[in-house]
Short mmCIF file of C-alpha atoms in Angstrom, two decimals:
data_model
loop_
_atom_site.label_atom_id
_atom_site.label_comp_id
_atom_site.label_asym_id
_atom_site.label_seq_id
_atom_site.Cartn_x
_atom_site.Cartn_y
_atom_site.Cartn_z
CA MET A 1 110.86 86.55 134.85
CA TRP A 2 108.14 88.55 133.31
CA TRP A 3 110.07 88.89 129.97
CA TRP A 4 110.33 85.17 129.84
CA LEU A 5 106.58 84.58 130.75
CA ALA A 6 105.36 87.09 128.20
CA THR A 7 107.53 85.82 125.24
CA PRO A 8 105.12 85.31 122.37
CA VAL A 9 104.98 82.08 120.45
CA ALA A 10 105.19 81.65 116.57
CA LEU A 11 102.67 79.13 115.07
CA THR A 12 102.70 77.29 111.77
CA ARG A 13 99.54 79.31 110.97
CA ALA A 14 97.38 81.90 112.53
CA PRO A 15 94.62 80.38 114.71
CA ILE A 16 92.05 82.69 113.04
CA ASP A 17 92.75 83.95 109.65
CA ASP A 18 90.30 86.23 107.64
CA ALA A 19 91.78 85.04 104.29
CA SER A 20 90.88 81.49 105.27
CA LYS A 21 87.54 81.14 107.03
CA LEU A 22 86.94 78.37 109.68
CA GLU A 23 84.80 75.34 108.48
CA CYS A 24 82.43 75.71 111.52
CA VAL A 25 82.35 76.82 115.14
CA SER A 26 80.08 76.11 118.02
CA TYR A 27 77.80 79.01 119.13
CA ALA A 28 75.77 79.89 122.11
CA PRO A 29 74.47 83.37 122.67
CA PHE A 30 74.53 83.46 126.49
CA ARG A 31 76.31 86.50 128.02
CA ASN A 32 77.08 87.60 131.62
CA ASP A 33 74.47 86.09 133.88
CA GLN A 34 72.32 84.51 131.06
CA THR A 35 72.19 80.71 131.28
CA PRO A 36 70.23 78.04 129.35
CA HIS A 37 69.16 76.68 132.81
CA ASP A 38 66.78 79.71 133.04
CA PRO A 39 63.55 78.42 131.20
CA THR A 40 62.15 81.98 131.21
CA LEU A 41 65.25 83.29 129.24
CA ILE A 42 64.55 84.51 125.70
CA VAL A 43 67.85 85.84 124.19
CA LYS A 44 66.92 88.96 122.11
CA PRO A 45 67.41 88.54 118.37
CA GLU A 46 69.40 91.67 118.17
CA GLN A 47 71.94 90.13 120.65
CA ILE A 48 72.22 86.99 118.36
CA ALA A 49 72.45 89.05 115.24
CA GLU A 50 75.33 91.10 116.74
CA ASP A 51 77.20 87.93 117.40
CA LEU A 52 76.62 86.20 114.05
CA LYS A 53 77.70 89.33 112.27
CA GLU A 54 81.09 89.00 113.87
CA LEU A 55 81.32 85.14 113.33
CA ALA A 56 80.56 85.49 109.73
CA LYS A 57 83.88 87.32 109.32
CA VAL A 58 85.82 84.27 110.56
CA SER A 59 83.55 81.21 109.84
CA GLN A 60 81.38 79.66 107.10
CA CYS A 61 79.18 77.95 109.46
CA ILE A 62 77.96 77.71 113.13
CA ARG A 63 76.72 74.73 115.22
CA THR A 64 73.94 75.24 117.71
CA TYR A 65 72.82 72.82 120.49
CA SER A 66 69.35 73.84 121.31
CA ILE A 67 66.28 75.76 119.84
CA ASP A 68 65.06 76.89 123.23
CA ASN A 69 65.86 80.31 124.87
CA GLY A 70 65.30 82.25 121.56
CA LEU A 71 67.81 80.01 119.62
CA ASP A 72 65.03 79.27 117.13
CA LYS A 73 65.84 82.53 115.49
CA VAL A 74 69.32 81.59 114.59
CA PRO A 75 68.52 80.09 110.98
CA GLU A 76 66.84 83.29 110.06
CA LEU A 77 69.51 85.63 111.39
CA ALA A 78 72.33 83.37 110.01
CA SER A 79 70.87 83.43 106.46
CA ARG A 80 71.16 87.30 106.60
CA VAL A 81 74.97 87.14 107.01
CA GLY A 82 75.64 84.16 104.85
CA LEU A 83 76.31 81.49 107.57
CA LYS A 84 75.38 77.84 107.37
CA VAL A 85 73.80 76.19 110.37
CA LEU A 86 74.36 72.73 111.88
CA LEU A 87 71.11 72.82 113.74
CA GLY A 88 71.13 71.02 117.13
CA VAL A 89 68.22 69.57 119.01
CA TRP A 90 68.69 69.15 122.72
CA ILE A 91 66.88 65.94 123.75
CA GLY A 92 66.94 64.30 127.13
CA ARG A 93 64.69 62.32 129.51
CA ASP A 94 61.40 64.07 128.73
CA ARG A 95 59.99 62.28 125.67
CA ALA A 96 57.07 64.59 125.20
CA LYS A 97 59.53 67.70 125.09
CA ASN A 98 61.86 65.74 122.74
CA ALA A 99 58.85 65.23 120.40
CA GLN A 100 57.90 69.02 120.58
CA LEU A 101 61.56 70.11 119.95
CA ALA A 102 61.87 67.68 117.09
CA ASP A 103 58.76 69.11 115.43
CA ILE A 104 60.00 72.70 115.76
CA ALA A 105 63.53 71.54 114.34
CA VAL A 106 61.68 69.99 111.31
CA SER A 107 59.79 73.19 110.64
CA LEU A 108 63.04 75.35 110.80
CA VAL A 109 64.66 72.93 108.34
CA LYS A 110 61.80 73.41 105.88
CA ASP A 111 61.61 77.11 106.39
CA HIS A 112 65.34 77.78 105.74
CA PRO A 113 66.44 75.10 103.23
CA GLY A 114 69.48 77.07 102.02
CA THR A 115 70.77 77.80 105.55
CA VAL A 116 70.35 74.73 107.67
CA ALA A 117 73.09 72.31 106.33
CA ALA A 118 72.53 69.41 108.75
CA LEU A 119 70.28 68.38 111.69
CA ILE A 120 72.04 67.16 114.95
CA VAL A 121 69.45 65.12 117.01
CA GLY A 122 70.93 65.04 120.52
CA SER A 123 74.44 65.88 121.89
CA GLU A 124 76.16 63.55 124.45
CA VAL A 125 72.82 61.94 125.41
CA LEU A 126 74.52 58.65 125.91
CA LEU A 127 77.40 60.24 127.86
CA ARG A 128 75.02 61.69 130.30
CA GLY A 129 72.88 58.61 130.54
CA ASP A 130 69.71 60.55 129.63
CA MET A 131 68.54 57.84 127.21
CA THR A 132 69.36 54.23 126.41
CA VAL A 133 70.84 53.51 123.00
CA GLY A 134 67.53 52.06 121.86
CA ASP A 135 65.54 55.09 122.65
CA LEU A 136 68.14 57.40 120.97
CA ARG A 137 68.05 55.39 117.80
CA GLN A 138 64.32 55.36 117.77
CA THR A 139 64.18 59.23 118.11
CA ILE A 140 66.79 59.74 115.32
CA GLN A 141 64.78 57.36 113.05
CA SER A 142 61.62 59.26 113.84
CA VAL A 143 63.14 62.52 112.66
CA LYS A 144 65.30 61.51 109.72
CA PRO A 145 62.41 60.65 107.12
CA ARG A 146 60.90 64.00 107.81
CA VAL A 147 63.79 66.22 106.38
CA ASP A 148 65.61 66.13 103.16
CA ILE A 149 69.08 67.16 104.75
CA PRO A 150 71.72 65.02 106.44
CA VAL A 151 70.86 63.99 110.00
CA THR A 152 73.45 62.96 112.64
CA TYR A 153 74.09 62.58 116.40
CA ALA A 154 76.97 63.89 118.39
CA ASP A 155 78.76 62.32 121.28
CA VAL A 156 82.30 61.89 122.58
CA TRP A 157 84.39 59.50 120.53
CA GLU A 158 84.54 56.81 123.27
CA PHE A 159 80.82 56.46 123.14
CA TRP A 160 80.83 56.26 119.38
CA LEU A 161 83.14 53.34 119.64
CA ARG A 162 81.14 51.89 122.39
CA TYR A 163 77.66 52.07 120.59
CA ARG A 164 78.60 51.54 116.97
CA GLU A 165 75.10 50.55 116.02
CA VAL A 166 73.96 54.24 116.19
CA GLY A 167 76.14 54.59 112.95
CA ALA A 168 73.43 52.91 111.04
CA ASP A 169 70.92 55.66 111.77
CA VAL A 170 72.97 58.67 110.89
CA ASP A 171 74.16 60.10 107.51
CA PHE A 172 77.49 61.10 109.05
CA VAL A 173 79.38 60.63 112.52
CA THR A 174 79.68 63.70 114.66
CA ALA A 175 82.35 62.90 117.25
CA HIS A 176 83.66 65.16 119.96
CA PHE A 177 87.27 65.21 120.79
CA LEU A 178 88.22 67.25 123.74
CA PRO A 179 91.79 66.14 124.82
CA TYR A 180 91.91 68.44 127.97
CA TRP A 181 88.94 66.51 129.51
CA GLU A 182 90.08 62.99 128.78
CA ASP A 183 90.96 60.73 131.70
CA VAL A 184 94.65 60.95 130.78
CA PRO A 185 94.89 64.26 128.98
CA PRO A 186 97.90 64.88 126.75
CA ARG A 187 100.02 68.06 127.03
CA ALA A 188 98.83 70.83 124.63
CA GLU A 189 101.91 70.40 122.41
CA ASP A 190 100.73 66.75 121.79
CA ALA A 191 97.05 67.37 121.67
CA ALA A 192 96.44 67.82 117.91
CA ALA A 193 98.49 64.73 117.07
CA HIS A 194 96.49 62.82 119.78
CA VAL A 195 93.07 63.98 118.36
CA ASP A 196 94.25 62.99 114.78
CA ASP A 197 95.19 59.52 115.97
CA VAL A 198 91.92 58.97 117.80
CA ARG A 199 89.92 60.26 114.70
CA LYS A 200 91.54 57.62 112.56
CA GLN A 201 90.31 54.96 114.99
CA VAL A 202 86.79 56.37 114.51
CA VAL A 203 87.14 56.38 110.76
CA ALA A 204 88.14 52.74 110.83
CA ALA A 205 85.15 51.86 112.96
CA PHE A 206 82.70 53.52 110.54
CA PRO A 207 83.84 52.61 106.98
CA GLY A 208 81.93 54.57 104.40
CA LYS A 209 80.83 57.29 106.91
CA GLU A 210 82.19 60.81 107.03
CA ILE A 211 83.59 61.62 110.52
CA LEU A 212 82.93 65.21 111.48
CA ILE A 213 84.95 66.39 114.39
CA GLY A 214 82.01 67.97 116.08
CA GLU A 215 83.77 69.49 119.00
CA THR A 216 87.43 70.10 119.50
CA GLY A 217 89.19 72.91 121.41
CA TRP A 218 91.45 73.88 124.38
CA PRO A 219 90.71 76.27 127.25
CA SER A 220 92.54 79.59 127.61
CA HIS A 221 92.20 79.79 131.53
CA GLY A 222 91.72 77.27 134.39
CA ARG A 223 93.38 74.55 136.34
CA MET A 224 95.86 72.18 135.01
CA ARG A 225 95.16 68.45 134.51
CA ASP A 226 98.14 66.16 134.44
CA GLY A 227 100.29 67.87 131.89
CA ALA A 228 97.51 69.59 130.15
CA LEU A 229 97.81 73.35 130.88
CA ALA A 230 94.98 75.77 130.05
CA SER A 231 96.54 78.87 128.72
CA ARG A 232 96.19 81.48 125.91
CA VAL A 233 99.30 80.20 124.11
CA ASN A 234 98.17 76.62 124.31
CA GLN A 235 94.69 77.42 123.15
CA ALA A 236 96.12 79.31 120.09
CA ARG A 237 98.63 76.46 119.50
CA PHE A 238 96.08 73.63 119.48
CA ILE A 239 93.65 75.48 117.20
CA SER A 240 96.43 76.28 114.88
CA GLU A 241 97.81 72.75 114.68
CA ILE A 242 94.35 70.90 114.40
CA LEU A 243 93.36 73.24 111.56
CA GLU A 244 96.59 72.66 109.75
CA ARG A 245 95.94 68.85 109.99
CA ALA A 246 92.44 69.22 108.93
CA ARG A 247 93.73 71.20 105.68
CA ARG A 248 96.40 68.70 105.07
CA ASP A 249 94.31 65.52 105.47
CA ASN A 250 91.03 66.93 104.18
CA PHE A 251 88.60 66.39 107.19
CA ARG A 252 86.11 68.80 108.64
CA VAL A 253 86.43 70.43 111.97
CA ASN A 254 83.91 72.21 114.10
CA LEU A 255 85.75 74.22 116.82
CA PHE A 256 84.40 74.46 120.27
CA GLU A 257 83.62 77.25 120.84
CA ALA A 258 82.79 80.77 119.53
CA TYR A 259 82.43 82.88 122.75
CA ASP A 260 83.52 82.22 126.22
CA GLU A 261 80.42 81.34 128.38
CA PRO A 262 80.59 82.40 131.96
CA TRP A 263 77.56 80.52 133.16
CA LYS A 264 79.56 77.19 132.72
CA ARG A 265 82.03 78.20 135.49
CA ARG A 266 79.25 77.30 137.87
CA TRP A 267 79.14 73.73 136.76
CA GLU A 268 82.63 73.16 135.39
CA GLY A 269 84.84 75.60 137.41
CA THR A 270 87.02 78.38 135.96
CA VAL A 271 88.09 76.26 132.95
CA GLY A 272 84.49 75.86 131.67
CA GLY A 273 84.00 79.41 130.84
CA TYR A 274 87.09 79.93 128.71
CA TRP A 275 86.98 77.77 125.66
CA GLY A 276 85.94 80.63 123.35
CA LEU A 277 87.70 82.09 120.29
CA PHE A 278 86.03 85.41 121.23
CA ASP A 279 86.19 86.98 124.76
CA GLY A 280 82.81 86.39 126.52
CA ALA A 281 82.61 90.00 127.90
CA GLU A 282 83.84 92.42 125.18
CA ARG A 283 82.99 89.83 122.26
CA LYS A 284 86.37 90.50 120.72
CA LEU A 285 88.52 87.87 118.91
CA LYS A 286 91.30 86.60 121.29
CA TYR A 287 93.84 86.09 118.57
CA PRO A 288 93.64 88.70 115.79
CA ALA A 289 95.80 87.85 112.83
CA GLY A 290 99.11 89.59 112.88
CA VAL A 291 99.04 90.08 116.70
CA ALA A 292 101.65 88.33 118.87
CA ILE A 293 100.07 85.59 121.12
CA SER A 294 101.19 85.77 124.64
CA ASN A 295 99.93 84.30 128.01
CA TYR A 296 100.38 87.77 129.66
CA PRO A 297 99.59 90.58 127.18
CA PHE A 298 99.59 92.94 129.97
CA TRP A 299 102.96 91.79 131.35
CA LYS A 300 104.62 95.17 131.61
CA LEU A 301 101.70 96.52 133.84
CA GLN A 302 102.04 93.28 135.94
CA MET A 303 105.86 93.61 136.17
CA ALA A 304 105.54 97.28 137.33
CA GLY A 305 102.99 96.23 140.12
CA GLY A 306 105.39 93.53 141.32
CA LEU A 307 108.48 96.01 141.38
CA LEU A 308 106.42 98.47 143.37
CA LEU A 309 105.52 95.82 146.01
CA CYS A 310 109.21 94.60 146.07
CA LEU A 311 110.36 98.14 146.68
CA CYS A 312 107.70 98.55 149.43
CA VAL A 313 108.92 95.49 151.30
CA PHE A 314 112.60 96.77 151.18
CA ALA A 315 111.39 100.14 152.35
CA VAL A 316 109.65 98.68 155.29
CA ALA A 317 112.84 96.88 156.15
CA TRP A 318 115.01 99.81 155.82
CA PHE A 319 112.92 102.25 157.91
CA THR A 320 112.23 99.63 160.46
CA ARG A 321 115.98 98.75 160.87
CA LYS A 322 116.89 102.55 161.37
CA ARG A 323 114.66 102.37 164.47
CA GLN A 324 116.49 99.42 166.02
CA PRO A 325 119.55 99.67 168.18
CA ALA A 326 121.46 96.76 166.61
CA LEU A 327 121.90 95.86 163.11
CA PRO A 328 119.80 92.82 161.94
CA PRO A 329 121.75 89.76 160.93
CA LEU A 330 122.44 88.72 157.41
CA ALA A 331 119.78 86.01 157.61
CA SER A 332 117.04 88.60 158.19
CA TRP A 333 117.98 90.57 155.04
CA ALA A 334 118.00 87.15 153.17
CA ALA A 335 114.52 86.44 154.44
CA VAL A 336 113.28 90.09 153.38
CA ALA A 337 114.73 89.48 150.06
CA ALA A 338 112.97 86.05 149.68
CA SER A 339 109.61 87.74 150.52
CA ALA A 340 110.16 90.70 148.36
CA THR A 341 111.13 88.48 145.34
CA ALA A 342 108.31 86.14 145.73
CA GLY A 343 105.73 88.92 146.15
CA GLY A 344 107.27 90.84 143.25
CA MET A 345 107.31 88.07 140.85
CA LEU A 346 103.88 86.51 141.73
CA LEU A 347 101.72 89.66 142.30
CA GLY A 348 100.87 90.04 138.62
CA ILE A 349 100.04 86.48 138.32
CA SER A 350 97.94 86.51 141.50
CA ILE A 351 96.04 89.51 140.18
CA ASP A 352 95.40 87.70 136.77
CA LYS A 353 94.24 84.54 138.53
CA MET A 354 91.85 86.49 140.78
CA LEU A 355 90.27 88.48 137.72
CA GLN A 356 89.95 85.11 135.79
CA GLU A 357 89.05 82.58 138.65
CA SER A 358 86.65 84.59 140.81
CA TYR A 359 83.05 83.74 140.25
CA GLY A 360 80.03 84.68 142.37
CA LEU A 361 80.11 86.78 145.57
CA GLY A 362 81.73 84.05 147.56
CA GLY A 363 84.43 83.56 144.95
CA TRP A 364 85.23 87.15 144.75
CA LEU A 365 85.42 87.31 148.67
CA VAL A 366 87.77 84.43 149.00
CA GLN A 367 90.01 85.56 146.22
CA GLY A 368 89.92 89.25 147.52
CA PHE A 369 90.97 88.01 151.05
CA LEU A 370 93.69 85.78 149.71
CA LEU A 371 95.23 88.60 147.56
CA THR A 372 95.04 91.12 150.47
CA ALA A 373 96.78 88.60 152.69
CA ALA A 374 99.31 88.04 149.99
CA VAL A 375 100.18 91.73 149.58
CA THR A 376 100.18 92.53 153.29
CA ALA A 377 102.05 89.48 154.56
CA PRO A 378 105.58 90.31 153.17
CA LEU A 379 105.18 93.89 154.49
CA LEU A 380 103.90 92.81 157.94
CA ALA A 381 106.44 89.97 158.25
CA THR A 382 109.30 92.22 157.21
CA TYR A 383 108.27 94.72 159.97
CA ALA A 384 108.16 91.86 162.56
CA LEU A 385 111.52 90.38 161.56
CA MET A 386 113.35 93.77 161.59
CA SER A 387 111.77 94.52 164.89
CA GLY A 388 112.89 91.19 166.49
CA ARG A 389 109.39 89.71 166.95
CA GLY A 390 108.19 86.41 165.98
CA LEU A 391 104.98 85.07 164.28
CA PRO A 392 102.16 85.31 166.87
CA ALA A 393 100.18 82.19 167.81
CA PHE A 394 96.52 82.10 167.12
CA LEU A 395 95.70 82.36 170.86
CA GLU A 396 97.67 85.62 171.09
CA VAL A 397 95.12 87.08 168.65
CA LEU A 398 91.85 85.34 169.43
CA GLY A 399 92.55 83.57 172.78
CA PRO A 400 91.68 84.78 176.41
CA ARG A 401 92.23 88.54 177.13
CA LYS A 402 95.21 87.92 179.46
CA GLY A 403 97.14 86.08 176.74
CA LEU A 404 96.53 88.62 173.95
CA THR A 405 99.36 90.51 172.41
CA PRO A 406 99.24 94.18 173.13
CA LEU A 407 101.07 95.14 169.94
CA PHE A 408 98.87 96.46 167.05
CA MET A 409 101.17 95.28 164.25
CA SER A 410 101.53 91.84 165.85
CA ASN A 411 97.64 91.68 165.90
CA ILE A 412 97.31 92.58 162.37
CA LEU A 413 100.14 89.96 161.36
CA GLY A 414 98.32 87.29 163.30
CA VAL A 415 94.88 88.15 161.69
CA THR A 416 96.67 87.94 158.22
CA LEU A 417 98.10 84.52 159.25
CA ILE A 418 94.71 83.25 160.38
CA VAL A 419 92.93 84.52 157.19
CA THR A 420 95.76 82.87 155.07
CA THR A 421 95.38 79.53 157.09
CA LEU A 422 91.60 79.40 156.64
CA ILE A 423 91.51 79.95 153.02
CA ALA A 424 94.40 77.62 152.56
CA ALA A 425 92.45 74.98 154.51
CA GLN A 426 89.43 75.54 152.46
CA THR A 427 91.28 75.23 149.16
CA ALA A 428 93.15 72.19 150.32
CA LEU A 429 89.90 70.46 151.35
CA SER A 430 88.31 71.43 148.11
CA LEU A 431 91.23 69.89 146.10
CA VAL A 432 90.97 66.78 148.19
CA PHE A 433 87.11 66.16 147.99
CA ASP A 434 86.07 68.03 144.73
CA ALA A 435 89.15 68.38 142.83
CA ARG A 436 88.00 68.27 139.16
CA TRP A 437 86.71 71.79 139.23
CA ARG A 438 89.03 73.52 141.59
CA ASP A 439 91.77 75.90 140.70
CA PHE A 440 95.30 75.67 142.30
CA PRO A 441 96.03 78.84 144.35
CA PHE A 442 99.80 78.61 144.14
CA ALA A 443 100.66 82.21 143.33
CA ALA A 444 98.89 84.24 146.04
CA LEU A 445 99.54 81.44 148.70
CA THR A 446 103.21 81.48 147.93
CA MET A 447 103.29 85.37 148.38
CA ALA A 448 101.70 84.88 151.77
CA VAL A 449 103.34 81.82 153.09
CA VAL A 450 107.01 82.54 152.29
CA PRO A 451 107.08 85.53 154.70
CA PHE A 452 105.29 83.58 157.34
CA TRP A 453 107.77 80.63 157.05
CA THR A 454 110.87 82.68 157.20
CA LEU A 455 109.61 84.59 160.31
CA ALA A 456 108.60 81.31 161.95
CA PHE A 457 112.11 79.73 161.40
CA LEU A 458 114.18 82.85 162.22
CA LYS A 459 112.25 84.21 165.12
CA GLY A 460 110.12 81.35 166.28
CA SER A 461 110.17 80.30 170.05
CA LYS A 462 112.01 77.17 170.77
CA SER A 463 110.27 76.67 174.19
CA GLY A 464 106.69 76.45 175.40
CA GLU A 465 103.75 74.24 174.36
CA ARG A 466 102.67 73.64 170.74
CA PRO A 467 99.03 75.12 170.44
CA LEU A 468 96.43 72.54 169.29
CA ALA A 469 95.02 74.68 166.51
CA GLU A 470 98.17 75.21 164.69
CA ALA A 471 99.07 71.39 165.08
CA VAL A 472 95.74 70.37 163.57
CA PHE A 473 96.13 72.75 160.62
CA ALA A 474 99.82 71.52 160.03
CA GLY A 475 98.62 67.98 159.99
CA LEU A 476 95.78 68.81 157.60
CA PHE A 477 98.12 70.58 155.08
CA ALA A 478 100.66 67.80 155.25
CA LEU A 479 98.14 65.06 154.48
CA ALA A 480 96.36 67.25 151.79
CA ALA A 481 99.64 68.00 150.12
CA ILE A 482 100.54 64.42 149.75
CA TYR A 483 97.13 63.37 148.48
CA ILE A 484 96.96 66.31 145.96
CA VAL A 485 100.25 65.60 144.42
CA PHE A 486 99.73 61.81 144.04
CA ASN A 487 96.09 62.45 142.88
CA GLU A 488 96.90 64.94 140.31
CA GLY A 489 100.14 63.36 138.98
CA PHE A 490 103.69 64.43 138.97
CA GLN A 491 103.20 66.12 135.40
CA ASN A 492 100.88 68.74 137.09
CA TRP A 493 103.34 71.33 138.17
CA GLN A 494 100.39 73.45 139.49
CA ALA A 495 99.51 70.72 141.91
CA MET A 496 103.05 70.10 143.05
CA TRP A 497 103.66 73.84 143.60
CA THR A 498 100.54 74.11 145.59
CA GLY A 499 101.21 71.04 147.71
CA ALA A 500 104.75 72.35 148.40
CA VAL A 501 103.24 75.68 149.65
CA TYR A 502 100.71 73.78 151.85
CA LEU A 503 103.77 71.93 153.42
CA LEU A 504 105.57 75.03 153.87
CA LEU A 505 102.58 76.67 155.53
CA GLY A 506 102.21 73.37 157.72
CA SER A 507 105.84 73.56 158.82
CA ALA A 508 105.49 77.31 159.85
CA LEU A 509 102.28 76.52 161.96
CA TRP A 510 104.16 73.45 163.47
CA ARG A 511 106.89 75.73 164.83
CA ALA A 512 104.18 77.90 166.80
CA ARG A 513 104.42 77.91 170.51
CA THR A 514 102.16 79.45 173.20
CA PRO A 515 104.16 82.37 175.02
CA ALA A 516 102.07 82.08 178.08
CA VAL A 517 103.33 78.66 178.78
CA ALA A 518 106.87 79.21 177.84
#
């Protein structure tokens, strides 16, 4: 399985090639906990210069979005390494601040005439609803006569088609094409062709105007949307294909974006932080020329970890069996094999998802507890299965003292089940009420749920009263699974897999019985 997952892809052209520099790439300097939402933050010029030195090796130009937070130093620093700048002015609801930023931008244009190639007055202002189209046009018109370089405005392509009158105020149209975020996103394999088709619609809408693709890209990590899968291979594939189309049809592309930006994960979920061509932490190119591109570059280590867990599960089964007077049935060995196989295959993916998807203290705690449950569940369930014991009810672990189980291992198994159930409920409710930014925890949940399900069906009690807590959770998981699958669409295999795991966990909980009543 790991050999298949790690198979590298061959692309028509290298995503980033030193011999053929990029036309332009979006740049923001924020690292680690730095965020533009911090008004006191001033990024050090040395930090910006370090980034621009690396970008100059692969690109002819950078696009900025703001001149706050120390970004007013970008034109000067870019001139030292030979980079052109598409200088962005971030405008919004505050008219006084808009005028102040416009004044600074005009000064930067005059101070660096050979570096600032164009001025971008506003980005996605209409999309956010920060200004009316009339106010936006007035702002652009107030800036344009003050500079002798091209002036433009940037927004998603739908809003350019909706407000075509803005085209009269700009020298060229800067349109954003982010297929992953569209209402009906295409698959990565079809995304470049989709962008090109929509670009041609915008070209037809603005005859005589150049259409610059001001933003286009694909995320390397994060949740799936319909058939659009965020992955390293898909990011490299999309970049390669859109650049090849740009070369063939002679249009300009600004790629989004230069570096991964961790701060965006707070607002856009995991996927928001992984659009960069460069890694956000180490500031290294993700796809160096000549290096094979794989979704799992460390697959051998991930495979080794899975094999070790698999062997541990069988070792627990073997040593537990030797202490029992009777041989376990074949069904028990099949259940052990299922738990070991699921855990062995998915451990590497679960660790990778934890490292990429954990954000903030709360995120790391949830992901850490889930991974711990995923690793311990197959071991504990195997011990219970080979010992002839079933899955404990919640009341046997947290109920009245006279009904508690006296067995230590059963208590630990019950706690693991409760932790898994609570985290599953939290993720299920998130995917129902706040789905756009939420990841699908299919890998780690599968590792934990498969052992619980096999234990519940092979060693579950057939008599007694069904506990209320387990019944409520089972109903929650059933309803959430149905909603998630239909809400996300049948092309989204991550959603369907996660929904299936919720149903599996719900059916295991539905089998629970209270021994004290039996």
